[in-house]
């Protein structure tokens, strides 16, 4: 038993592989791992699926999605049981928080993959961003605050913000005069 790879999920123990993984990443409902041959696998919904025969250059897991740069430098996402290529080259940067993937593509454009939908939000790299499940808040080059909120791009503040954060569905931000403001579900406070 010490040489096997098991997963305990919902109180049930399942044999995933007959050898321990070289490394792994946990999602909310899946596990992605490099087996002893450095092949990338995912165990999801009771099924084991090989995603790559060679080790990825990098990979990150969120609640229900996995993003990785494959050995040919392509950028792919595993979501809802399927692999989709997002870019033929590695992104400059990528981050996952819960079910949200944010990445800066090779041109420096801001992109978000959320709930199976991939969209380019901006044709530049934001100077600052913050994420929470389904929300990506970011400043533009002028310091104004925008967000992808419930799948839609919105303007949070048309004034320059000093700092901001995202917690739950709330975007907290501070404008230049030091005043704290909040955005929640279409309303400003």
Short mmCIF file of C-alpha atoms in Angstrom, two decimals:
data_model
loop_
_atom_site.label_atom_id
_atom_site.label_comp_id
_atom_site.label_asym_id
_atom_site.label_seq_id
_atom_site.Cartn_x
_atom_site.Cartn_y
_atom_site.Cartn_z
CA UNK A 1 0.00 0.00 0.00
CA UNK A 2 2.90 2.41 0.58
CA UNK A 3 3.78 2.27 -3.13
CA UNK A 4 0.28 3.15 -4.40
CA UNK A 5 -1.44 6.48 -5.03
CA UNK A 6 -4.85 6.79 -3.38
CA UNK A 7 -7.45 9.54 -3.35
CA UNK A 8 -9.93 9.98 -0.54
CA UNK A 9 -13.01 11.84 -1.78
CA UNK A 10 -16.42 12.04 -0.12
CA UNK A 11 -15.32 9.44 2.40
CA UNK A 12 -14.33 6.89 -0.24
CA UNK A 13 -10.77 5.74 -0.89
CA UNK A 14 -9.90 5.13 -4.53
CA UNK A 15 -6.73 3.69 -6.04
CA UNK A 16 -5.52 6.21 -8.64
CA UNK A 17 -2.21 4.65 -9.69
CA UNK A 18 -0.06 1.70 -8.62
CA UNK A 19 2.91 4.00 -7.92
CA UNK A 20 3.21 7.30 -6.05
CA UNK A 21 3.17 10.43 -8.21
CA UNK A 22 6.28 12.52 -8.79
CA UNK A 23 4.12 15.56 -7.96
CA UNK A 24 0.48 16.56 -7.97
CA UNK A 25 -1.94 19.49 -7.81
CA UNK A 26 -5.36 19.29 -6.17
CA UNK A 27 -8.48 20.85 -7.58
CA UNK A 28 -11.78 20.94 -5.77
CA UNK A 29 -13.08 17.80 -7.45
CA UNK A 30 -10.02 16.38 -9.21
CA UNK A 31 -6.32 15.68 -8.85
CA UNK A 32 -3.75 16.34 -11.59
CA UNK A 33 -0.45 14.53 -11.25
CA UNK A 34 2.78 13.52 -12.91
CA UNK A 35 3.09 9.76 -12.72
CA UNK A 36 6.40 7.95 -12.26
CA UNK A 37 7.12 8.45 -16.00
CA UNK A 38 6.35 12.20 -15.75
CA UNK A 39 3.19 11.85 -17.84
CA UNK A 40 0.43 14.31 -16.92
CA UNK A 41 -2.79 12.65 -15.75
CA UNK A 42 -5.99 13.90 -14.24
CA UNK A 43 -8.38 11.90 -12.07
CA UNK A 44 -11.79 13.52 -12.29
CA UNK A 45 -15.32 12.25 -11.68
CA UNK A 46 -14.11 8.68 -11.23
CA UNK A 47 -12.09 8.62 -14.45
CA UNK A 48 -8.35 8.70 -15.00
CA UNK A 49 -7.32 10.54 -18.16
CA UNK A 50 -3.87 11.07 -19.64
CA UNK A 51 -3.46 14.69 -20.75
CA UNK A 52 0.19 14.68 -21.85
CA UNK A 53 2.83 12.01 -22.49
CA UNK A 54 5.66 14.38 -21.57
CA UNK A 55 5.82 16.58 -18.47
CA UNK A 56 4.33 20.06 -18.74
CA UNK A 57 6.65 23.03 -18.32
CA UNK A 58 4.27 24.30 -15.61
CA UNK A 59 0.76 23.59 -14.35
CA UNK A 60 -1.68 25.08 -11.86
CA UNK A 61 -5.00 23.84 -10.51
CA UNK A 62 -8.11 25.69 -9.38
CA UNK A 63 -11.39 24.38 -8.06
CA UNK A 64 -12.59 22.79 -11.29
CA UNK A 65 -9.97 23.69 -13.84
CA UNK A 66 -6.34 22.99 -14.64
CA UNK A 67 -4.10 25.19 -16.78
CA UNK A 68 -0.72 24.13 -18.07
CA UNK A 69 2.06 24.89 -20.52
CA UNK A 70 2.74 21.67 -22.41
CA UNK A 71 6.17 20.42 -23.48
CA UNK A 72 5.76 22.15 -26.88
CA UNK A 73 5.13 25.47 -25.10
CA UNK A 74 1.38 25.50 -25.89
CA UNK A 75 -1.01 26.79 -23.25
CA UNK A 76 -3.96 24.52 -22.48
CA UNK A 77 -6.82 24.31 -20.04
CA UNK A 78 -8.60 21.23 -18.70
CA UNK A 79 -12.19 22.06 -17.79
CA UNK A 80 -15.35 19.99 -17.65
CA UNK A 81 -13.52 16.82 -18.74
CA UNK A 82 -11.96 18.31 -21.87
CA UNK A 83 -8.66 19.91 -22.87
CA UNK A 84 -8.74 23.12 -24.92
CA UNK A 85 -5.74 24.95 -26.33
CA UNK A 86 -5.88 28.61 -25.35
CA UNK A 87 -2.60 29.70 -26.97
CA UNK A 88 -0.04 28.04 -29.25
CA UNK A 89 2.68 29.60 -27.07
CA UNK A 90 3.16 30.00 -23.33
CA UNK A 91 1.53 33.02 -21.70
CA UNK A 92 3.70 35.64 -20.07
CA UNK A 93 1.86 34.98 -16.80
CA UNK A 94 -1.08 32.97 -15.56
CA UNK A 95 -2.92 32.65 -12.26
CA UNK A 96 -5.87 30.59 -11.08
CA UNK A 97 -8.18 31.43 -8.21
CA UNK A 98 -11.05 29.03 -7.55
CA UNK A 99 -12.78 28.63 -10.96
CA UNK A 100 -11.14 31.61 -12.65
CA UNK A 101 -8.06 31.59 -14.88
CA UNK A 102 -6.42 34.94 -15.66
CA UNK A 103 -3.51 35.10 -18.08
CA UNK A 104 -1.41 37.57 -20.01
CA UNK A 105 -0.89 36.30 -23.55
CA UNK A 106 2.24 36.61 -25.68
CA UNK A 107 1.12 40.08 -26.89
CA UNK A 108 0.61 41.35 -23.34
CA UNK A 109 -3.22 41.23 -23.54
CA UNK A 110 -5.32 40.43 -20.45
CA UNK A 111 -7.44 37.28 -20.87
CA UNK A 112 -9.82 35.39 -18.59
CA UNK A 113 -11.19 31.85 -18.80
CA UNK A 114 -14.29 31.44 -16.63
CA UNK A 115 -17.04 28.79 -16.78
CA UNK A 116 -15.82 27.48 -20.15
CA UNK A 117 -15.67 30.89 -21.79
CA UNK A 118 -12.36 32.45 -22.82
CA UNK A 119 -12.29 36.19 -23.41
CA UNK A 120 -9.78 38.93 -24.01
CA UNK A 121 -10.56 41.80 -21.65
CA UNK A 122 -7.86 44.31 -22.55
CA UNK A 123 -5.18 44.88 -25.19
CA UNK A 124 -2.58 45.66 -22.50
CA UNK A 125 -1.10 44.22 -19.32
CA UNK A 126 -2.78 45.76 -16.27
CA UNK A 127 -0.40 47.29 -13.72
CA UNK A 128 -2.34 45.58 -10.89
CA UNK A 129 -5.03 42.93 -10.54
CA UNK A 130 -6.87 40.98 -7.84
CA UNK A 131 -8.99 37.85 -8.18
CA UNK A 132 -11.68 35.93 -6.41
CA UNK A 133 -14.02 33.23 -7.74
CA UNK A 134 -15.49 34.66 -10.96
CA UNK A 135 -14.11 38.16 -10.43
CA UNK A 136 -10.96 39.66 -11.91
CA UNK A 137 -10.48 43.30 -10.91
CA UNK A 138 -7.70 45.33 -12.50
CA UNK A 139 -6.51 48.87 -13.11
CA UNK A 140 -5.94 50.29 -16.55
CA UNK A 141 -2.87 52.30 -17.52
CA UNK A 142 -4.53 55.46 -16.13
CA UNK A 143 -5.21 53.86 -12.72
CA UNK A 144 -8.98 53.47 -13.19
CA UNK A 145 -10.60 50.27 -11.92
CA UNK A 146 -12.36 47.68 -14.08
CA UNK A 147 -13.47 44.09 -13.53
CA UNK A 148 -14.86 40.97 -15.06
CA UNK A 149 -17.84 40.48 -12.76
CA UNK A 150 -20.31 37.62 -13.28
CA UNK A 151 -18.92 37.14 -16.79
CA UNK A 152 -19.32 40.78 -17.84
CA UNK A 153 -16.72 43.53 -18.15
CA UNK A 154 -17.66 46.50 -15.97
CA UNK A 155 -16.24 49.87 -14.93
CA UNK A 156 -15.88 49.85 -11.15
CA UNK A 157 -14.40 53.35 -10.79
CA UNK A 158 -13.77 56.05 -13.37
CA UNK A 159 -11.54 57.75 -10.82
CA UNK A 160 -7.91 56.84 -10.16
CA UNK A 161 -7.63 54.27 -7.37
CA UNK A 162 -4.73 53.95 -4.94
CA UNK A 163 -5.38 50.30 -4.06
CA UNK A 164 -8.07 47.65 -4.27
CA UNK A 165 -8.90 44.10 -3.23
CA UNK A 166 -11.55 41.47 -3.90
CA UNK A 167 -13.26 39.38 -1.23
CA UNK A 168 -16.22 37.24 -2.15
CA UNK A 169 -18.38 39.30 -4.52
CA UNK A 170 -17.15 42.62 -3.04
CA UNK A 171 -14.52 44.85 -4.64
CA UNK A 172 -13.06 47.27 -2.10
CA UNK A 173 -11.07 50.23 -3.42
CA UNK A 174 -9.61 53.50 -2.26
CA UNK A 175 -9.62 56.60 -4.45
CA UNK A 176 -6.90 59.25 -4.39
CA UNK A 177 -8.45 61.34 -1.59
CA UNK A 178 -8.21 58.28 0.67
CA UNK A 179 -11.93 57.55 0.62
CA UNK A 180 -12.79 53.84 0.81
CA UNK A 181 -15.47 52.63 -1.57
CA UNK A 182 -17.11 49.31 -2.28
CA UNK A 183 -18.70 47.68 -5.30
CA UNK A 184 -21.12 44.79 -4.86
CA UNK A 185 -23.55 43.28 -7.33
CA UNK A 186 -23.96 46.42 -9.47
CA UNK A 187 -24.09 48.88 -6.57
CA UNK A 188 -21.48 51.33 -5.27
CA UNK A 189 -21.18 52.03 -1.53
#
